[in-house]
């Protein structure tokens, strides 16, 4: 959504400041107090704050800056929710006493690494900004529309004894009245990816075919024909609502680069796909 320049400036002032390093004189939450009481955590938080300030200065694009601000706000919120284990740390066995602190330190350092990562082709270009620019270029190949965009769902997920910040969610691409989506989610300690083909009918989405999730669909077609790998066709599928009240983001570096896969290009450019051949992955034979 486009905003006036002064609106973006106000947004940055209002939202960016809390995402910088913690002012330990004003530490109010238990996790802030934990960070302030530990030298290594305090230094890591300061480094993350400095990295965040640098990446904001690296782009004058209002949409990208708003994306970066929202991403950092969300990371901080999930950190406070998932890694605030002060009470558990106090009651833990001696062997586990350092685990919450070490997990928090690792999470802050990993976030700093994401904020400081740079393009392989342009060391002056932050990687997160590069991803956003590539997403724009990829989507510019198609008409776009109200259903196109990204819905990131980022959280700390369990990985052994650690909590790893992971961004899943849905990428939706629109070309005229065809919408093709890829959704990745986490359930029962596993990742699932669903591909969906839909048409826009009277301003709403009508599902045409799906594949690949854990809800009874067949695995998505691969490079070689297989009776087990095919689209689940749903010609009489229920017409879906036109979407949630919040429109998808037009860019989301948290979800990474778009994958220019054969099925996606076929889905967006060939109205007969995948109905004509449910076993096809979109590759031209």
Coordinates of C-alpha atoms in Angstrom, one line a residue:
X1 CA 0.0 0.0 0.0
X2 CA 1.4 3.3 -1.0
X3 CA 1.8 6.0 1.6
X4 CA 2.7 9.7 1.5
X5 CA 6.3 10.5 2.2
X6 CA 5.6 12.2 5.5
X7 CA 3.5 9.2 6.6
X8 CA 6.4 6.9 6.0
X9 CA 8.8 9.2 7.9
X10 CA 6.4 9.2 10.9
X11 CA 6.1 5.4 10.7
X12 CA 9.9 5.0 10.8
X13 CA 10.3 7.3 13.7
X14 CA 7.5 5.7 15.7
X15 CA 8.3 2.0 14.9
X16 CA 12.0 1.9 14.3
X17 CA 13.3 3.3 17.6
X18 CA 12.1 0.4 19.8
X19 CA 13.9 -2.1 17.5
X20 CA 17.3 -0.6 18.2
X21 CA 19.5 -1.7 21.1
X22 CA 17.8 -1.9 24.5
X23 CA 18.2 1.1 26.8
X24 CA 19.0 -0.8 30.0
X25 CA 18.0 2.3 32.0
X26 CA 14.5 1.7 30.8
X27 CA 14.4 -2.1 30.7
X28 CA 10.9 -3.1 31.6
X29 CA 10.4 -6.7 30.5
X30 CA 12.0 -9.8 32.0
X31 CA 13.8 -10.6 28.7
X32 CA 15.2 -7.1 28.5
X33 CA 16.4 -7.4 32.1
X34 CA 18.1 -10.7 31.3
X35 CA 19.9 -9.1 28.4
X36 CA 21.0 -6.1 30.4
X37 CA 22.3 -8.3 33.2
X38 CA 24.5 -10.4 30.9
X39 CA 27.5 -8.8 29.2
X40 CA 27.6 -11.1 26.1
X41 CA 23.8 -10.7 25.6
X42 CA 24.1 -6.9 26.0
X43 CA 26.9 -6.7 23.4
X44 CA 25.0 -9.0 21.0
X45 CA 21.9 -6.8 21.4
X46 CA 23.9 -3.7 20.7
X47 CA 25.4 -5.3 17.6
X48 CA 22.0 -6.3 16.3
X49 CA 20.7 -2.8 16.9
X50 CA 23.6 -1.3 15.0
X51 CA 23.0 -3.7 12.1
X52 CA 19.4 -2.8 12.0
X53 CA 20.2 0.9 11.9
X54 CA 22.6 0.4 9.0
X55 CA 20.2 -1.6 6.9
X56 CA 17.5 1.0 7.3
X57 CA 19.9 3.7 6.1
X58 CA 20.9 1.5 3.1
X59 CA 17.5 2.0 1.3
X60 CA 15.5 5.1 0.7
X61 CA 12.6 3.1 -0.8
X62 CA 9.6 3.6 1.5
X63 CA 8.1 0.2 0.8
X64 CA 11.4 -1.6 1.5
X65 CA 12.0 0.4 4.7
X66 CA 8.5 -0.4 5.9
X67 CA 9.1 -4.1 5.2
X68 CA 12.4 -4.0 7.2
X69 CA 10.7 -2.3 10.1
X70 CA 7.8 -4.7 10.3
X71 CA 10.2 -7.7 10.0
X72 CA 12.3 -6.5 12.9
X73 CA 9.3 -5.7 15.0
X74 CA 7.9 -9.2 14.4
X75 CA 11.3 -10.8 15.3
X76 CA 11.4 -8.9 18.6
X77 CA 7.8 -9.9 19.4
X78 CA 8.5 -13.6 18.8
X79 CA 11.8 -13.4 20.7
X80 CA 9.9 -12.0 23.7
X81 CA 7.2 -14.6 23.5
X82 CA 9.3 -17.7 22.7
X83 CA 12.7 -17.1 24.4
X84 CA 11.6 -15.4 27.6
X85 CA 12.2 -18.5 29.8
X86 CA 13.4 -16.6 32.9
X87 CA 11.3 -18.7 35.3
X88 CA 12.2 -21.9 33.6
X89 CA 15.9 -21.1 33.8
X90 CA 15.7 -20.5 37.5
X91 CA 14.1 -23.9 38.1
X92 CA 16.3 -25.8 35.6
X93 CA 18.8 -28.5 36.4
X94 CA 22.4 -27.3 36.6
X95 CA 23.2 -29.0 33.3
X96 CA 20.4 -27.1 31.5
X97 CA 20.7 -23.8 33.4
X98 CA 22.6 -22.1 30.6
X99 CA 20.4 -23.4 27.8
X100 CA 17.8 -20.5 27.7
X101 CA 20.6 -17.9 27.9
X102 CA 22.6 -19.7 25.1
X103 CA 19.5 -20.0 22.9
X104 CA 18.8 -16.3 23.3
X105 CA 22.4 -15.4 22.5
X106 CA 22.3 -17.6 19.4
X107 CA 19.0 -16.2 18.2
X108 CA 20.3 -12.6 18.5
X109 CA 23.5 -13.4 16.7
X110 CA 21.6 -15.2 14.0
X111 CA 19.4 -12.2 13.5
X112 CA 22.4 -9.9 13.3
X113 CA 23.9 -12.2 10.6
X114 CA 20.6 -11.9 8.6
X115 CA 20.7 -8.1 8.9
X116 CA 24.3 -7.8 7.9
X117 CA 24.3 -10.4 5.1
X118 CA 25.2 -8.9 1.7
X119 CA 24.7 -9.7 -2.0
X120 CA 27.2 -12.0 -3.6
X121 CA 27.4 -9.7 -6.6
X122 CA 27.3 -6.4 -4.8
X123 CA 28.9 -6.3 -1.4
X124 CA 27.4 -2.9 -0.7
X125 CA 23.8 -4.2 -1.1
X126 CA 22.2 -5.9 1.9
X127 CA 20.9 -9.3 1.1
X128 CA 17.4 -8.6 2.5
X129 CA 17.1 -5.6 0.2
X130 CA 18.4 -7.6 -2.8
X131 CA 15.7 -10.2 -2.1
X132 CA 12.9 -7.6 -2.1
X133 CA 14.2 -6.1 -5.4
X134 CA 14.3 -9.6 -7.0
X135 CA 10.7 -10.3 -5.8
X136 CA 9.6 -7.1 -7.5
X137 CA 11.3 -8.0 -10.8
X138 CA 9.9 -11.5 -10.7
X139 CA 6.3 -10.3 -10.1
X140 CA 6.7 -7.6 -12.8
X141 CA 6.5 -10.4 -15.4
X142 CA 2.8 -10.9 -14.6
X143 CA -0.2 -8.6 -14.4
X144 CA -0.4 -8.8 -10.6
X145 CA -3.6 -8.1 -8.8
X146 CA -5.3 -8.0 -5.4
X147 CA -4.5 -11.7 -4.7
X148 CA -0.8 -11.4 -5.5
X149 CA 1.6 -11.0 -2.6
X150 CA 3.3 -12.6 0.4
X151 CA 2.0 -13.7 3.8
X152 CA 4.9 -14.5 6.0
X153 CA 4.5 -16.5 9.2
X154 CA 7.7 -16.3 11.1
X155 CA 8.4 -17.9 14.5
X156 CA 10.9 -19.8 16.6
X157 CA 10.5 -23.5 15.8
X158 CA 12.1 -26.3 17.8
X159 CA 15.2 -27.9 16.4
X160 CA 16.7 -30.4 18.9
X161 CA 17.5 -28.3 22.0
X162 CA 17.4 -25.0 20.0
X163 CA 14.8 -22.6 18.8
X164 CA 15.4 -21.6 15.2
X165 CA 13.7 -18.5 13.8
X166 CA 12.0 -19.7 10.6
X167 CA 9.8 -18.0 8.1
X168 CA 7.1 -20.0 6.4
X169 CA 3.9 -18.8 4.8
X170 CA 2.2 -18.3 1.4
X171 CA 3.5 -16.7 -1.9
X172 CA 0.7 -15.9 -4.3
X173 CA 1.2 -14.9 -7.9
X174 CA -1.5 -13.4 -10.2
X175 CA -1.6 -13.2 -14.0
X176 CA -5.0 -11.8 -15.2
X177 CA -7.6 -14.1 -13.6
X178 CA -5.2 -17.0 -12.7
X179 CA -3.7 -17.1 -9.2
X180 CA -1.0 -19.7 -8.3
X181 CA 0.2 -20.1 -4.7
X182 CA 2.8 -21.9 -2.7
X183 CA 2.2 -22.4 1.0
X184 CA 4.7 -23.9 3.4
X185 CA 3.7 -24.6 7.0
X186 CA 4.9 -26.6 10.0
X187 CA 2.8 -29.3 11.7
X188 CA 3.6 -32.4 13.7
X189 CA 7.3 -31.5 13.6
X190 CA 7.5 -31.5 9.8
X191 CA 7.4 -29.0 7.0
X192 CA 4.7 -29.3 4.4
X193 CA 4.4 -27.5 1.0
X194 CA 1.1 -27.1 -0.8
X195 CA 0.7 -25.8 -4.4
X196 CA -2.6 -24.3 -5.3
X197 CA -4.1 -23.3 -8.7
X198 CA -7.1 -21.0 -8.6
X199 CA -9.1 -18.8 -10.9
X200 CA -10.7 -15.4 -10.1
X201 CA -14.4 -15.7 -10.5
X202 CA -16.6 -12.7 -9.7
X203 CA -13.9 -11.2 -7.5
X204 CA -13.3 -14.4 -5.6
X205 CA -10.9 -17.3 -5.8
X206 CA -12.2 -20.7 -7.1
X207 CA -9.7 -23.5 -6.5
X208 CA -8.9 -25.6 -9.6
X209 CA -6.3 -28.0 -8.3
X210 CA -4.0 -28.6 -5.4
X211 CA -1.1 -30.9 -4.6
X212 CA 1.6 -31.7 -2.0
X213 CA 0.1 -31.0 1.4
X214 CA -0.6 -33.4 4.3
X215 CA -4.4 -33.3 3.9
X216 CA -4.8 -36.1 1.5
X217 CA -3.5 -34.5 -1.7
X218 CA -1.2 -36.4 -4.0
X219 CA 2.5 -35.4 -4.0
X220 CA 3.2 -32.7 -6.6
X221 CA 4.3 -33.9 -10.0
X222 CA 8.1 -34.1 -10.5
X223 CA 10.3 -34.4 -13.5
X224 CA 9.3 -37.9 -14.4
X225 CA 5.7 -39.1 -14.9
X226 CA 4.4 -41.0 -11.9
X227 CA 0.9 -42.3 -11.0
X228 CA 1.5 -41.2 -7.4
X229 CA 2.6 -37.7 -8.2
X230 CA -0.2 -35.7 -9.7
X231 CA -2.5 -32.7 -9.1
X232 CA -5.7 -33.3 -7.2
X233 CA -8.3 -31.8 -9.5
X234 CA -11.2 -30.0 -7.9
X235 CA -13.5 -28.7 -10.7
X236 CA -16.4 -28.4 -8.2
X237 CA -14.3 -26.8 -5.4
X238 CA -16.0 -24.4 -3.0
X239 CA -15.6 -20.8 -4.1
X240 CA -13.3 -19.2 -1.5
X241 CA -13.8 -15.8 0.0
X242 CA -12.0 -12.9 -1.7
X243 CA -9.3 -12.9 1.0
X244 CA -8.7 -11.7 4.5
X245 CA -9.2 -8.1 5.6
X246 CA -5.4 -7.5 5.4
X247 CA -4.0 -7.5 1.9
X248 CA -0.9 -9.5 1.3
X249 CA 2.5 -7.7 1.3
X250 CA 3.9 -7.0 -2.1
X251 CA 7.4 -7.8 -0.9
X252 CA 8.7 -10.0 2.0
X253 CA 12.4 -10.7 2.2
X254 CA 11.7 -13.0 5.1
X255 CA 10.3 -15.6 2.7
X256 CA 13.4 -15.5 0.5
X257 CA 13.7 -15.4 -3.3
X258 CA 11.0 -16.6 -5.6
X259 CA 11.5 -19.9 -7.4
X260 CA 10.9 -19.7 -11.1
X261 CA 9.7 -23.3 -11.4
X262 CA 8.1 -24.9 -14.5
X263 CA 4.8 -25.6 -12.8
X264 CA 4.5 -21.9 -11.6
X265 CA 5.2 -20.5 -15.0
X266 CA 2.8 -23.0 -16.7
X267 CA 0.1 -22.2 -14.1
X268 CA 0.4 -18.5 -14.7
X269 CA 0.6 -18.5 -18.5
X270 CA -1.4 -21.6 -19.6
X271 CA -5.1 -21.7 -18.6
X272 CA -5.3 -25.4 -19.5
X273 CA -2.7 -26.3 -16.8
X274 CA -3.0 -28.6 -14.9
X275 CA -6.4 -29.8 -16.0
X276 CA -5.1 -31.0 -19.4
X277 CA -2.5 -33.3 -17.8
X278 CA -2.6 -33.6 -14.0
X279 CA 0.6 -35.5 -14.0
X280 CA 2.6 -32.7 -15.6
X281 CA 5.0 -30.5 -13.6
X282 CA 4.8 -27.8 -16.3
X283 CA 8.0 -28.7 -18.1
X284 CA 7.9 -28.6 -21.8
X285 CA 8.7 -32.1 -23.1

